[in-house]
Amino acid sequence: MQSIDKKYVYINTIGCQMNVYDSEQMIQHLEPMGYTASPSFEKADLIIVNTCTIRAKAEQKAFSFLGRLAKIKEKKPDMIIGVGGCIAQQEGRNILERAPFLDLVFGTHAIQRLPKHIEKITSKRCRIVDVEMASEIEELEFEKSIIPMQSAEGVSRFVTIMRGCDNYCTYCMVPYVRGREMSRDPEIIVKEARMLVASGVKEIFLLGQNVNSYGKKEGLCSFHELLSRINGIEGLLRIRFTTSHPKDLTEDLMRSFADLDRLCHHIHLPVQSGSNDVLKRMNRRYTKEVYIEKINQIRNICPEIAITSDIIVGFPGETENDFKQTLELLQLIEYDGLFAFQYSDRPNASASGFPNKISETIKQDRLNELLEFQGRITKKRNRALIGTIQEVLVEGFSKKETKNSPARKDPDYQLTGRTSTNKIVNFVCDDTSMNYRTMIGQIASVRIEKAFPHSLWGKLDRIDLTLTKIKGEESYAA
Ligand code: SAH
Ligand code: SF4
Ligand code: F3S
């Protein structure tokens, strides 16, 4: 057997959490070939750009990074450069023309074939394009393509539970670049989550474009059943998931927020617009009224739940009145946080052929107005938490000391984590004899003293051992 040379791979991940998971998968697949992930691209033998095509801006970001790589490749011709992810799937061979220095273009369903391609490129110095997609009957292929994580660092880890999307919202590229919706076997998901927890992970973040329809097509268990099985994993402190499509949000799933003790009290439920006309043209398949009803229902079941959303401004044909209705909806619902985007024309997505496109200036004005409007709401909701004690899962040390924190110079001093409602909390502790490092991965009770637009600030109240002590594990107090 040939000895394996140690080589470095650098992956630049652009886009959503699914790309983050896929990048980890790429590393899992490359490790047996001797590759180790490198934090910088200077010493890399292989560079991969894992791309996103959701909006034109994400595409520009990928191509500007590729522009930088062209110069590096001139100096290091042996270095292999590959483009993966959603632009690779969309553009295929065309990318080779735009970036002639590329060695590999591989789509969203080709990750498991990465080692084979790299081997061929290394030995034959050829260029490869692989954008083949698995068909619906090839579900097993999907399962085989994922190498469950054996161990992991960090407090929170993503686990993809399904891929693709069947919804065809008229603005969206995802169905075209990720393919048909396919769910993973619950047994394997639970096994993967268990392994992560055994290696020290405290929070599992389940991913899918529409988790509410998990398992339906394949006749697997429902999403709330999957949650309930993961909730039973000993040692796991928290479960999160994203994204939920409002049309598929069931009462059973809503009840999970009250019934499952580890499920975090946060739901990301993208509404996209507050106008029924726009929603119809977006093919979202719910009305504003149905959406509001679901929000009321979920707040009845779990009153403290935090709700966040996505909004697109300037969808083709969006009138001033449509936009006003979106603001009214924000006022009514009072989201805890919002991601807002200017509508971006995408190839394949049917809205790119819709009439009455909105000018860039109007889109920018509407976005600014909406962000300012929501900013006031978020501030109000965050301020309401001042004086309360929040349970924070400690993720690590906070990098930047906010100007309002005590004037201590030690950068390791301030800890950071999230509440169950997904609010970032930076906090300090008066007891300077404490070994802060042991608090990472534990749940700390923090008294909130200040609220900022995107985070809270507080002081450690206590570490709740009943929540954090895990059988056989050394606890903070020990
Ligand atoms: N599956 C998720 C969303 C995935 S994409 C869902 O259905 O909610 C994330 C967000 O990007 C979307 O919610 C939408 O707000 C935004 N988005 C998608 N396509 C877009 C486009 N063409 N222009 C602007 N924003 C877009
Ligand atoms: Fe895109 Fe709609 Fe599918 Fe979300 S549900 S990924 S917005 S097509
Ligand atoms: Fe982007 Fe692909 Fe995710 S288009 S948002 S990386 S599914």
PDB file of N, CA, C and O in Angstrom, residues 320 323-324 327 330 363-376:
ATOM      1  N   GLU A 320     -46.532  50.151  -3.556  1.00  0.00           N
ATOM      2  CA  GLU A 320     -46.333  50.829  -2.275  1.00  0.00           C
ATOM      3  C   GLU A 320     -47.278  50.240  -1.235  1.00  0.00           C
ATOM      4  O   GLU A 320     -46.915  50.050  -0.080  1.00  0.00           O
ATOM      5  N   PHE A 323     -46.066  46.897   0.001  1.00  0.00           N
ATOM      6  CA  PHE A 323     -44.956  47.091   0.935  1.00  0.00           C
ATOM      7  C   PHE A 323     -45.477  47.565   2.298  1.00  0.00           C
ATOM      8  O   PHE A 323     -45.029  47.094   3.352  1.00  0.00           O
ATOM      9  N   LYS A 324     -46.484  48.454   2.254  1.00  0.00           N
ATOM     10  CA  LYS A 324     -47.078  48.958   3.498  1.00  0.00           C
ATOM     11  C   LYS A 324     -47.675  47.788   4.298  1.00  0.00           C
ATOM     12  O   LYS A 324     -47.563  47.725   5.524  1.00  0.00           O
ATOM     13  N   LEU A 327     -44.999  46.076   6.233  1.00  0.00           N
ATOM     14  CA  LEU A 327     -44.656  46.799   7.474  1.00  0.00           C
ATOM     15  C   LEU A 327     -45.724  46.579   8.544  1.00  0.00           C
ATOM     16  O   LEU A 327     -45.410  46.389   9.727  1.00  0.00           O
ATOM     17  N   LEU A 330     -45.219  43.293  10.171  1.00  0.00           N
ATOM     18  CA  LEU A 330     -44.090  43.327  11.120  1.00  0.00           C
ATOM     19  C   LEU A 330     -44.534  43.956  12.445  1.00  0.00           C
ATOM     20  O   LEU A 330     -44.174  43.490  13.523  1.00  0.00           O
ATOM     21  N   LYS A 363     -36.028  49.515  -4.452  1.00  0.00           N
ATOM     22  CA  LYS A 363     -35.727  48.335  -3.626  1.00  0.00           C
ATOM     23  C   LYS A 363     -34.850  48.740  -2.446  1.00  0.00           C
ATOM     24  O   LYS A 363     -35.098  48.327  -1.312  1.00  0.00           O
ATOM     25  N   GLN A 364     -33.834  49.561  -2.721  1.00  0.00           N
ATOM     26  CA  GLN A 364     -32.924  49.994  -1.654  1.00  0.00           C
ATOM     27  C   GLN A 364     -33.680  50.830  -0.614  1.00  0.00           C
ATOM     28  O   GLN A 364     -33.536  50.609   0.590  1.00  0.00           O
ATOM     29  N   ASP A 365     -34.539  51.749  -1.086  1.00  0.00           N
ATOM     30  CA  ASP A 365     -35.304  52.593  -0.155  1.00  0.00           C
ATOM     31  C   ASP A 365     -36.215  51.741   0.720  1.00  0.00           C
ATOM     32  O   ASP A 365     -36.314  51.948   1.931  1.00  0.00           O
ATOM     33  N   ARG A 366     -36.886  50.776   0.082  1.00  0.00           N
ATOM     34  CA  ARG A 366     -37.805  49.922   0.861  1.00  0.00           C
ATOM     35  C   ARG A 366     -37.036  49.089   1.882  1.00  0.00           C
ATOM     36  O   ARG A 366     -37.477  48.917   3.018  1.00  0.00           O
ATOM     37  N   LEU A 367     -35.880  48.583   1.469  1.00  0.00           N
ATOM     38  CA  LEU A 367     -35.082  47.777   2.403  1.00  0.00           C
ATOM     39  C   LEU A 367     -34.651  48.620   3.604  1.00  0.00           C
ATOM     40  O   LEU A 367     -34.797  48.190   4.755  1.00  0.00           O
ATOM     41  N   ASN A 368     -34.166  49.836   3.320  1.00  0.00           N
ATOM     42  CA  ASN A 368     -33.735  50.708   4.422  1.00  0.00           C
ATOM     43  C   ASN A 368     -34.876  50.988   5.378  1.00  0.00           C
ATOM     44  O   ASN A 368     -34.726  50.914   6.598  1.00  0.00           O
ATOM     45  N   GLU A 369     -36.039  51.314   4.802  1.00  0.00           N
ATOM     46  CA  GLU A 369     -37.195  51.650   5.633  1.00  0.00           C
ATOM     47  C   GLU A 369     -37.595  50.448   6.502  1.00  0.00           C
ATOM     48  O   GLU A 369     -37.854  50.583   7.696  1.00  0.00           O
ATOM     49  N   LEU A 370     -37.603  49.279   5.871  1.00  0.00           N
ATOM     50  CA  LEU A 370     -38.009  48.072   6.592  1.00  0.00           C
ATOM     51  C   LEU A 370     -37.029  47.731   7.718  1.00  0.00           C
ATOM     52  O   LEU A 370     -37.429  47.387   8.834  1.00  0.00           O
ATOM     53  N   LEU A 371     -35.727  47.863   7.436  1.00  0.00           N
ATOM     54  CA  LEU A 371     -34.733  47.524   8.457  1.00  0.00           C
ATOM     55  C   LEU A 371     -34.817  48.478   9.646  1.00  0.00           C
ATOM     56  O   LEU A 371     -34.686  48.075  10.797  1.00  0.00           O
ATOM     57  N   GLU A 372     -35.077  49.750   9.341  1.00  0.00           N
ATOM     58  CA  GLU A 372     -35.201  50.739  10.407  1.00  0.00           C
ATOM     59  C   GLU A 372     -36.439  50.437  11.259  1.00  0.00           C
ATOM     60  O   GLU A 372     -36.396  50.475  12.485  1.00  0.00           O
ATOM     61  N   PHE A 373     -37.512  50.113  10.568  1.00  0.00           N
ATOM     62  CA  PHE A 373     -38.785  49.780  11.216  1.00  0.00           C
ATOM     63  C   PHE A 373     -38.602  48.576  12.147  1.00  0.00           C
ATOM     64  O   PHE A 373     -38.971  48.604  13.315  1.00  0.00           O
ATOM     65  N   GLN A 374     -37.987  47.517  11.614  1.00  0.00           N
ATOM     66  CA  GLN A 374     -37.788  46.309  12.418  1.00  0.00           C
ATOM     67  C   GLN A 374     -36.781  46.556  13.528  1.00  0.00           C
ATOM     68  O   GLN A 374     -36.900  45.987  14.616  1.00  0.00           O
ATOM     69  N   GLY A 375     -35.780  47.425  13.259  1.00  0.00           N
ATOM     70  CA  GLY A 375     -34.760  47.736  14.264  1.00  0.00           C
ATOM     71  C   GLY A 375     -35.403  48.202  15.567  1.00  0.00           C
ATOM     72  O   GLY A 375     -35.004  47.792  16.654  1.00  0.00           O
ATOM     73  N   ARG A 376     -36.428  49.044  15.432  1.00  0.00           N
ATOM     74  CA  ARG A 376     -37.112  49.556  16.638  1.00  0.00           C
ATOM     75  C   ARG A 376     -37.820  48.421  17.371  1.00  0.00           C
ATOM     76  O   ARG A 376     -37.823  48.360  18.593  1.00  0.00           O
TER      77      ARG A 376
END
